[in-house]
Short mmCIF file of C-alpha atoms and ligand atoms in Angstrom, two decimals:
data_model
loop_
_atom_site.label_atom_id
_atom_site.label_comp_id
_atom_site.label_asym_id
_atom_site.label_seq_id
_atom_site.Cartn_x
_atom_site.Cartn_y
_atom_site.Cartn_z
CA MET A 1 196.02 -25.11 -57.26
CA ILE A 2 194.51 -25.23 -53.85
CA ASP A 3 192.57 -27.24 -52.44
CA ALA A 4 191.13 -26.23 -49.30
CA ALA A 5 188.73 -29.42 -49.13
CA LEU A 6 191.23 -32.05 -48.33
CA SER A 7 191.08 -33.70 -45.52
CA SER A 8 195.40 -33.03 -44.74
CA SER A 9 194.87 -29.22 -44.72
CA GLY A 10 192.87 -30.24 -41.67
CA ALA A 11 189.48 -30.41 -43.57
CA GLN A 12 186.40 -33.24 -42.37
CA VAL A 13 182.98 -33.99 -43.06
CA ILE A 14 181.49 -33.62 -40.33
CA VAL A 15 177.83 -34.88 -41.02
CA ALA A 16 176.46 -37.02 -43.59
CA ALA A 17 172.90 -38.37 -43.97
CA SER A 18 174.05 -41.91 -44.69
CA SER A 19 176.92 -44.13 -44.42
CA ASP A 20 177.98 -47.83 -45.02
CA GLU A 21 181.03 -47.88 -43.35
CA ASN A 22 182.85 -49.38 -45.88
CA TYR A 23 182.93 -45.83 -48.31
CA PRO A 24 183.07 -43.10 -45.29
CA PRO A 25 182.42 -39.92 -46.01
CA ASP A 26 185.96 -38.79 -45.55
CA ASN A 27 186.34 -40.69 -48.57
CA ILE A 28 185.24 -37.25 -50.45
CA ILE A 29 187.64 -35.28 -49.13
CA ASN A 30 190.62 -37.64 -49.49
CA GLY A 31 192.15 -36.43 -52.70
CA ASN A 32 190.53 -38.52 -55.25
CA THR A 33 187.91 -40.28 -57.23
CA GLU A 34 188.82 -44.12 -56.32
CA SER A 35 187.35 -43.90 -52.79
CA PHE A 36 183.94 -42.81 -52.84
CA TRP A 37 181.02 -42.75 -50.30
CA ILE A 38 177.29 -43.44 -51.58
CA SER A 39 174.28 -42.35 -50.31
CA THR A 40 172.11 -45.92 -48.28
CA GLY A 41 168.59 -44.61 -49.98
CA MET A 42 166.10 -42.65 -49.92
CA PHE A 43 166.60 -38.22 -50.86
CA PRO A 44 167.61 -35.63 -49.54
CA GLN A 45 171.27 -36.58 -48.89
CA GLU A 46 173.34 -34.49 -47.54
CA PHE A 47 177.25 -33.67 -46.03
CA ILE A 48 179.45 -30.93 -44.03
CA ILE A 49 182.64 -30.38 -44.96
CA ARG A 50 184.40 -27.93 -41.78
CA PHE A 51 187.44 -25.87 -42.66
CA ALA A 52 190.03 -26.02 -40.42
CA ASP A 53 189.82 -21.67 -40.74
CA ALA A 54 187.13 -19.57 -42.52
CA VAL A 55 188.32 -20.16 -46.20
CA LYS A 56 187.87 -17.87 -49.29
CA MET A 57 186.16 -19.72 -52.24
CA SER A 58 186.03 -18.89 -56.30
CA LEU A 59 185.13 -22.71 -57.02
CA VAL A 60 184.40 -25.92 -55.76
CA THR A 61 184.58 -28.73 -58.27
CA ILE A 62 182.38 -32.10 -56.87
CA HIS A 63 183.26 -35.64 -58.93
CA SER A 64 180.14 -37.85 -58.40
CA TYR A 65 178.20 -40.07 -59.69
CA ASN A 66 174.16 -40.16 -60.26
CA VAL A 67 173.65 -37.30 -58.97
CA LYS A 68 170.38 -35.13 -60.06
CA ASN A 69 169.94 -31.66 -57.76
CA LEU A 70 173.02 -30.58 -55.20
CA LYS A 71 172.41 -27.41 -53.56
CA ILE A 72 175.16 -25.91 -51.51
CA GLU A 73 174.92 -23.79 -47.97
CA LYS A 74 177.86 -22.07 -46.67
CA SER A 75 178.03 -21.50 -43.27
CA THR A 76 180.34 -18.29 -41.50
CA SER A 77 179.20 -19.64 -37.70
CA SER A 78 182.25 -22.03 -36.11
CA ASP A 79 179.27 -24.08 -34.80
CA ALA A 80 177.72 -24.64 -38.28
CA THR A 81 174.72 -22.89 -38.13
CA ASP A 82 172.86 -20.63 -39.69
CA PHE A 83 173.13 -21.77 -43.51
CA ASP A 84 172.37 -20.15 -46.11
CA VAL A 85 172.05 -21.13 -50.21
CA ILE A 86 175.22 -20.12 -52.45
CA ALA A 87 174.95 -22.20 -55.43
CA GLN A 88 172.19 -24.48 -56.80
CA LYS A 89 172.48 -27.47 -60.15
CA GLU A 90 170.85 -29.99 -62.02
CA PHE A 91 173.57 -32.23 -63.05
CA GLU A 92 173.74 -33.49 -65.72
CA HIS A 93 173.32 -37.66 -66.75
CA THR A 94 176.53 -39.71 -67.28
CA GLU A 95 175.68 -42.87 -67.63
CA GLY A 96 178.98 -44.49 -67.31
CA ASN A 97 180.89 -41.88 -65.88
CA LEU A 98 182.02 -40.49 -63.27
CA GLN A 99 179.98 -36.62 -63.07
CA ALA A 100 182.64 -33.02 -62.60
CA ASN A 101 180.73 -30.30 -61.78
CA ASP A 102 181.76 -26.70 -60.94
CA PHE A 103 180.32 -24.45 -58.56
CA SER A 104 181.84 -20.83 -59.26
CA LEU A 105 181.80 -19.16 -55.88
CA SER A 106 182.40 -15.75 -56.44
CA GLY A 107 185.15 -15.60 -53.70
CA THR A 108 182.97 -16.13 -50.99
CA THR A 109 183.86 -16.64 -47.20
CA ALA A 110 182.87 -20.06 -45.41
CA THR A 111 183.73 -22.46 -42.23
CA HIS A 112 181.40 -24.33 -43.22
CA LEU A 113 180.11 -26.04 -46.62
CA ARG A 114 176.97 -28.09 -46.21
CA PHE A 115 176.07 -30.05 -49.31
CA ILE A 116 172.17 -31.41 -50.37
CA ILE A 117 171.57 -33.75 -52.96
CA THR A 118 167.62 -32.85 -53.46
CA SER A 119 167.65 -35.71 -55.87
CA GLY A 120 169.89 -38.42 -57.86
CA TYR A 121 169.22 -40.40 -61.20
CA ASP A 122 169.65 -43.85 -59.15
CA HIS A 123 168.61 -45.27 -56.17
CA PHE A 124 172.20 -44.42 -54.83
CA VAL A 125 174.41 -42.04 -55.45
CA SER A 126 177.71 -41.07 -54.54
CA VAL A 127 181.10 -38.29 -54.32
CA HIS A 128 184.14 -38.78 -55.30
CA ARG A 129 185.83 -35.81 -55.10
CA GLN A 130 185.36 -32.45 -53.65
CA HIS A 131 187.94 -29.65 -54.28
CA LEU A 132 188.27 -25.93 -54.15
CA VAL A 133 189.76 -23.27 -55.01
CA LEU A 134 190.97 -20.57 -52.63
CA ARG A 135 190.30 -16.94 -54.43
CA SER A 136 193.41 -16.07 -55.50
CA VAL A 137 194.91 -12.95 -54.02
CA THR A 138 194.45 -9.96 -55.10
CA VAL A 139 196.40 -6.15 -54.60
CA GLY A 140 195.67 -5.01 -50.96
CA GLN A 141 195.21 -7.61 -49.43
CA SER A 142 197.30 -9.11 -46.38
CA LEU A 143 200.44 -10.95 -46.56
CA HIS A 144 198.90 -13.61 -44.22
CA LEU A 145 196.57 -14.79 -46.58
CA PHE A 146 198.99 -14.94 -49.12
CA LEU A 147 201.47 -17.04 -46.71
CA PHE A 148 198.10 -19.67 -46.05
CA LEU A 149 197.73 -19.78 -49.00
CA TRP A 150 201.16 -20.80 -50.07
CA PRO A 151 202.40 -24.59 -48.73
CA SER A 152 199.63 -25.55 -51.06
CA LEU A 153 200.59 -23.51 -54.14
CA VAL A 154 201.03 -25.87 -57.07
CA PHE A 155 204.07 -23.91 -58.84
CA SER A 156 203.11 -25.46 -62.64
CA SER A 157 200.41 -22.10 -62.32
CA CYS A 158 202.71 -19.54 -61.26
CA ASP A 159 200.60 -17.27 -64.30
CA TRP A 160 197.67 -18.02 -61.71
CA VAL A 161 199.77 -15.95 -59.24
CA LEU A 162 201.24 -13.41 -60.99
CA ALA A 163 197.88 -12.40 -62.15
CA GLY A 164 196.70 -12.17 -59.30
CA ILE A 165 199.33 -10.51 -57.36
CA THR A 166 201.39 -7.19 -58.04
CA PRO A 167 205.35 -9.12 -58.63
CA HIS A 168 205.72 -6.78 -56.41
CA LEU A 169 203.08 -7.55 -53.93
CA ALA A 170 205.08 -10.95 -54.83
CA ILE A 171 208.07 -10.34 -53.92
CA ALA A 172 207.17 -9.27 -50.75
CA SER A 173 205.20 -12.71 -49.66
CA PHE A 174 208.74 -14.79 -51.43
CA THR A 175 211.25 -13.26 -49.42
CA CYS A 176 208.93 -13.16 -46.38
CA LEU A 177 208.87 -16.72 -46.68
CA TRP A 178 212.36 -17.45 -47.97
CA SER A 179 213.85 -16.04 -44.31
CA LEU A 180 211.00 -17.84 -42.87
CA GLY A 181 213.81 -20.85 -44.10
CA GLN A 182 212.45 -23.56 -41.77
CA PRO A 183 208.70 -24.65 -43.30
CA SER A 184 206.57 -23.55 -40.07
CA ALA A 185 204.46 -25.85 -38.01
CA ARG A 186 200.89 -23.98 -39.26
CA PHE A 187 202.48 -23.75 -43.23
CA PRO A 188 204.77 -26.37 -44.07
CA ILE A 189 205.84 -26.42 -46.93
CA SER A 190 207.48 -29.44 -47.29
CA ASP A 191 207.05 -29.50 -51.48
CA ILE A 192 208.64 -26.71 -52.19
CA THR A 193 211.91 -28.07 -53.43
CA SER A 194 215.02 -25.79 -54.27
CA SER A 195 214.70 -25.96 -58.11
CA LEU A 196 211.28 -24.70 -58.35
CA LEU A 197 211.81 -21.76 -55.89
CA SER A 198 214.56 -21.10 -58.34
CA SER A 199 212.51 -21.53 -61.36
CA LEU A 200 209.22 -19.43 -59.17
CA MET A 201 212.19 -16.85 -58.32
CA LYS A 202 213.29 -16.56 -61.78
CA ARG A 203 209.77 -16.06 -63.67
CA LEU A 204 208.64 -13.63 -60.12
CA CYS A 205 211.49 -11.58 -60.89
CA ALA A 206 210.55 -11.92 -65.19
CA PRO A 207 209.11 -8.59 -64.61
CA PHE A 208 212.07 -6.33 -63.84
CA MET B 1 177.31 -53.50 -41.55
CA VAL B 2 174.92 -50.87 -43.72
CA LYS B 3 171.87 -50.48 -42.84
CA LEU B 4 169.71 -49.46 -45.85
CA ARG B 5 167.12 -46.48 -46.51
CA ALA B 6 163.29 -47.51 -49.09
CA LYS B 7 160.71 -45.66 -49.01
CA CYS B 8 158.25 -48.65 -50.14
CA ILE B 9 154.44 -47.30 -51.70
CA LEU B 10 152.08 -49.50 -51.13
CA VAL B 11 149.22 -48.58 -53.26
CA GLY B 12 146.14 -51.02 -55.27
CA ASP B 13 141.79 -49.63 -55.32
CA ALA B 14 140.55 -49.21 -51.81
CA SER B 15 139.89 -51.41 -49.00
CA VAL B 16 142.02 -54.41 -50.99
CA GLY B 17 143.97 -54.62 -46.99
CA LYS B 18 147.28 -52.47 -47.96
CA SER B 19 146.41 -51.22 -44.05
CA ALA B 20 145.70 -54.17 -42.72
CA LEU B 21 148.59 -55.56 -44.29
CA SER B 22 151.30 -52.39 -43.27
CA GLN B 23 149.65 -53.28 -39.41
CA MET B 24 150.38 -56.84 -39.48
CA PHE B 25 153.27 -55.89 -40.45
CA ARG B 26 154.07 -53.07 -38.02
CA SER B 27 153.16 -55.18 -34.73
CA ASP B 28 154.56 -58.56 -36.08
CA GLY B 29 150.72 -59.69 -36.91
CA ALA B 30 149.62 -58.97 -33.04
CA HIS B 31 146.65 -56.32 -34.78
CA PHE B 32 144.57 -57.09 -37.83
CA GLN B 33 141.24 -54.39 -38.19
CA LYS B 34 138.46 -56.30 -39.21
CA ASN B 35 136.88 -52.50 -39.41
CA TYR B 36 137.51 -51.06 -42.61
CA SER B 37 139.22 -47.61 -42.32
CA MET B 38 139.52 -45.42 -44.64
CA THR B 39 143.21 -44.01 -45.72
CA ALA B 40 142.55 -40.26 -46.84
CA GLY B 41 146.09 -39.70 -47.58
CA VAL B 42 149.02 -40.89 -46.55
CA GLU B 43 149.93 -43.81 -43.78
CA LEU B 44 153.66 -44.52 -42.60
CA VAL B 45 154.63 -47.61 -41.10
CA VAL B 46 158.54 -47.59 -40.43
CA LYS B 47 160.64 -51.10 -39.58
CA SER B 48 163.93 -52.52 -40.02
CA VAL B 49 164.00 -55.81 -41.96
CA ASN B 50 167.18 -57.99 -41.48
CA ILE B 51 169.32 -59.68 -44.52
CA PRO B 52 169.26 -63.37 -43.72
CA ASP B 53 173.64 -63.97 -43.36
CA SER B 54 174.81 -60.49 -43.37
CA ALA B 55 174.89 -57.53 -40.54
CA ASP B 56 172.52 -55.60 -42.76
CA SER B 57 169.63 -54.30 -42.52
CA VAL B 58 166.95 -51.90 -45.00
CA GLU B 59 164.59 -49.56 -43.22
CA LEU B 60 161.32 -49.95 -45.34
CA PHE B 61 159.20 -46.68 -44.95
CA LEU B 62 156.73 -47.51 -45.91
CA PHE B 63 153.97 -45.06 -47.09
CA ASP B 64 150.26 -46.69 -47.27
CA SER B 65 148.61 -44.85 -49.68
CA ALA B 66 144.71 -43.93 -49.94
CA GLY B 67 143.20 -45.95 -52.14
CA LYS B 68 140.18 -43.77 -53.23
CA GLU B 69 140.81 -41.84 -56.30
CA THR B 70 139.64 -38.71 -55.17
CA PHE B 71 142.80 -39.01 -52.67
CA VAL B 72 145.45 -40.13 -55.49
CA GLU B 73 146.96 -37.27 -56.16
CA ALA B 74 146.97 -36.05 -53.44
CA CYS B 75 149.04 -38.77 -52.45
CA GLU B 76 151.82 -38.95 -55.21
CA LYS B 77 153.14 -36.18 -54.24
CA LEU B 78 154.10 -37.15 -50.91
CA TRP B 79 155.92 -40.05 -52.57
CA GLY B 80 158.45 -38.11 -54.15
CA GLN B 81 161.09 -40.48 -55.42
CA PRO B 82 159.88 -43.99 -54.31
CA SER B 83 162.33 -46.99 -53.99
CA VAL B 84 160.30 -50.16 -53.78
CA LEU B 85 157.04 -50.46 -54.54
CA CYS B 86 153.57 -53.18 -52.85
CA LEU B 87 151.62 -53.10 -55.46
CA VAL B 88 147.73 -55.21 -53.92
CA PHE B 89 144.56 -56.41 -55.08
CA ASP B 90 141.68 -58.29 -53.20
CA VAL B 91 142.32 -61.70 -54.99
CA SER B 92 137.98 -61.60 -54.59
CA SER B 93 137.42 -58.21 -56.36
CA GLU B 94 138.67 -59.22 -60.69
CA VAL B 95 138.12 -55.20 -60.96
CA SER B 96 141.33 -54.60 -58.21
CA PHE B 97 143.09 -57.00 -60.39
CA ARG B 98 141.80 -55.01 -63.35
CA SER B 99 143.15 -51.72 -61.71
CA CYS B 100 146.58 -53.01 -61.18
CA ALA B 101 147.91 -52.32 -64.95
CA LEU B 102 147.04 -48.97 -63.94
CA TRP B 103 148.28 -47.75 -60.71
CA LEU B 104 151.64 -49.91 -62.48
CA ASP B 105 151.11 -47.10 -65.19
CA ARG B 106 150.79 -44.09 -63.44
CA ILE B 107 153.88 -44.94 -60.77
CA ARG B 108 155.98 -45.73 -63.94
CA ALA B 109 155.62 -42.38 -65.51
CA LEU B 110 156.24 -41.22 -61.70
CA CYS B 111 159.54 -42.68 -61.83
CA GLN B 112 160.79 -41.63 -65.61
CA GLY B 113 162.73 -44.92 -65.82
CA LEU B 114 163.96 -45.36 -62.89
CA GLN B 115 164.74 -48.99 -61.73
CA MET B 116 162.18 -50.11 -59.04
CA PRO B 117 161.69 -53.30 -57.67
CA GLY B 118 157.90 -53.88 -57.73
CA VAL B 119 156.06 -57.04 -55.52
CA LEU B 120 152.82 -57.95 -56.51
CA VAL B 121 150.20 -59.26 -53.80
CA GLY B 122 147.55 -60.48 -53.84
CA ASN B 123 145.41 -59.96 -50.78
CA LYS B 124 142.52 -61.75 -48.54
CA SER B 125 143.67 -65.20 -49.80
CA ASP B 126 141.10 -66.38 -46.51
CA LEU B 127 138.38 -65.95 -49.03
CA SER B 128 138.83 -68.82 -50.88
CA SER B 129 134.98 -69.80 -51.67
CA ARG B 130 134.79 -65.54 -53.41
CA ARG B 131 138.03 -65.74 -55.51
CA GLU B 132 137.67 -64.23 -58.32
CA VAL B 133 141.20 -64.24 -59.47
CA GLU B 134 142.96 -67.41 -59.99
CA THR B 135 146.56 -67.31 -58.47
CA ALA B 136 148.27 -68.63 -62.04
CA VAL B 137 146.24 -65.41 -63.91
CA ALA B 138 148.13 -63.12 -61.18
CA GLN B 139 151.38 -64.91 -61.35
CA GLU B 140 152.03 -64.71 -65.07
CA TRP B 141 150.82 -60.73 -65.43
CA ALA B 142 153.05 -59.81 -62.07
CA GLN B 143 156.12 -61.89 -64.50
CA SER B 144 155.45 -60.45 -67.33
CA GLN B 145 155.91 -56.73 -65.01
CA GLY B 146 158.72 -58.07 -63.88
CA LEU B 147 156.81 -57.96 -60.07
CA GLU B 148 157.39 -60.26 -57.08
CA TYR B 149 154.21 -62.08 -56.91
CA HIS B 150 152.59 -62.30 -53.21
CA GLU B 151 149.44 -64.02 -52.11
CA THR B 152 148.33 -62.89 -47.92
CA SER B 153 145.79 -63.10 -45.78
CA ALA B 154 145.55 -60.46 -43.10
CA LYS B 155 142.88 -61.93 -41.60
CA GLU B 156 144.37 -65.46 -40.90
CA MET B 157 148.01 -63.38 -40.53
CA GLU B 158 149.28 -65.60 -43.64
CA ASN B 159 152.17 -65.14 -45.35
CA CYS B 160 151.99 -61.02 -44.65
CA GLU B 161 155.49 -59.89 -44.16
CA ALA B 162 156.56 -62.14 -47.07
CA PRO B 163 156.07 -58.94 -49.51
CA PHE B 164 158.22 -56.84 -47.09
CA LEU B 165 160.76 -59.22 -47.46
CA SER B 166 161.63 -59.83 -50.50
CA LEU B 167 161.07 -56.13 -51.32
CA ALA B 168 163.79 -55.61 -48.70
CA GLN B 169 166.25 -58.03 -49.93
CA ALA B 170 165.95 -56.70 -54.04
CA PHE B 171 166.60 -53.35 -52.15
CA TYR B 172 169.98 -54.50 -51.25
CA THR B 173 171.14 -56.51 -54.04
CA LEU B 174 170.49 -53.49 -55.81
CA TYR B 175 173.15 -51.56 -54.02
CA GLN B 176 175.36 -54.12 -54.55
CA ASP B 177 174.97 -53.66 -57.97
CA ARG B 178 175.46 -50.47 -57.69
CA ILE B 179 178.14 -50.47 -55.62
CA GLN B 180 179.79 -53.13 -57.89
CA THR B 181 179.49 -50.94 -61.38
CA ILE B 182 180.77 -47.27 -59.06
CA GLN B 183 183.57 -49.18 -58.35
CA THR B 184 184.56 -49.33 -62.55
CA LEU B 185 184.48 -45.79 -62.85
CA ALA B 186 186.21 -44.53 -60.71
N1 GTP C 1 138.45 -61.08 -44.97
C1 GTP C 1 140.25 -60.31 -45.06
N2 GTP C 1 139.67 -59.38 -44.76
C2 GTP C 1 140.61 -59.07 -44.75
C3 GTP C 1 142.02 -58.84 -45.43
N3 GTP C 1 142.88 -58.04 -45.11
C4 GTP C 1 142.00 -56.44 -44.90
N4 GTP C 1 140.84 -56.73 -45.26
C5 GTP C 1 139.21 -56.53 -44.46
O1 GTP C 1 139.17 -55.99 -45.58
C6 GTP C 1 139.07 -53.82 -45.50
C7 GTP C 1 140.01 -52.85 -46.54
O2 GTP C 1 140.88 -53.04 -45.52
P1 GTP C 1 141.84 -52.09 -45.59
O3 GTP C 1 143.28 -52.17 -44.81
O4 GTP C 1 141.73 -50.79 -44.32
O5 GTP C 1 142.29 -51.67 -46.80
P2 GTP C 1 143.14 -50.24 -47.94
O6 GTP C 1 143.72 -51.24 -48.45
O7 GTP C 1 143.73 -49.85 -47.06
O8 GTP C 1 142.48 -49.32 -48.29
P3 GTP C 1 142.31 -48.07 -48.25
O9 GTP C 1 142.77 -47.21 -46.83
O10 GTP C 1 140.89 -47.34 -49.07
O11 GTP C 1 142.91 -47.63 -49.62
C8 GTP C 1 139.35 -54.31 -43.66
O12 GTP C 1 137.28 -54.72 -43.46
C9 GTP C 1 139.54 -55.18 -43.29
O13 GTP C 1 139.31 -55.32 -42.42
C10 GTP C 1 142.18 -60.32 -45.21
O14 GTP C 1 143.25 -61.03 -45.83
N5 GTP C 1 141.09 -60.68 -45.43
MG1 MG C 2 144.54 -48.07 -46.44
#
């Protein structure tokens, strides 16, 4: 799974309408649901996530509590202006459980995402995790994009990789990465172990 | 350190003293308007209240609303999702006390089951010779409705801050409860 909306991928929360220093907005993008950001009263509430680079997104998942209406806007500018609404949803009330809601974004590109909570099931709402799946690579898309995606790939999802690209391109990219040898500064591939690499190799070569 | 924000709606019959109370609160008791000037919509007063024994505060957004029926519908639209309720009547007017039940129904319908801290305020306690609502009666009804009861006199600057301080405190307590609940979920 690829998660570009993680602080470890260079994403940042640059604005949040309210904040308690014990539950800072960074908790939204630290990748776990145990820590959270909580609103401190009244609606609407919003937060903006900035990505290290423009990203192409297929799916965003929000883990929250007591959020009723959520609107997502995107910006493609570098300074977080000109937002357009791209999705809107009324969440179900899940007393005693976190809410998990998916928004399908069909490959839209953005540098910033703004989340606006227009109403809640309670005075205070919390957001625990925001998870973003980048769009899978399709034939004809640049190798660069694939390389960009590569470091965050979890190799158990090889089928996903294969579904998105032709074996030929996969091999090409793979070889390219392989030949790079050392993890590059921009795309650290530290979590690729050799066993994972060889198992991936096998699966990629299977069609031949 | 946290600063909470609460939308406090002030409701009750016309001329019971809602604007007088909110102006007293805003000006720390420096401003009492003797002449009646009817509120035709919603007047906003914003003031921060410190929570005792903490570094935390609650910023109250008082929505001083019109009591006159013809304006109420427009007010409801402005209230949106209120955080806390301040329901006011005039202790020298039995009618204004009776209306409180109607006001409460109206607000409960708006809040759809959302738990909302509230206070009942009996204002104009200085008019003792014209009193029509006994403290005990008001107190009992407030309790039955889950409201905290306060008696005030905007004119004599008596106890005017108390209802707002208690609302801020109740909202703060609610916040702490919610954090506890949420921590058990994750
Ligand atoms: N004696 C006395 N008069 C008061 C007190 N508080 C307000 N008044 C007077 O009552 C009248 C009405 O007060 P407002 O504060 O305007 O009443 P309101 O509830 O805001 O009325 P609407 O805006 O029409 O809903 C004014 O003439 C005030 O001076 C009080 O504690 N004692
Ligand atoms: Mg008024």
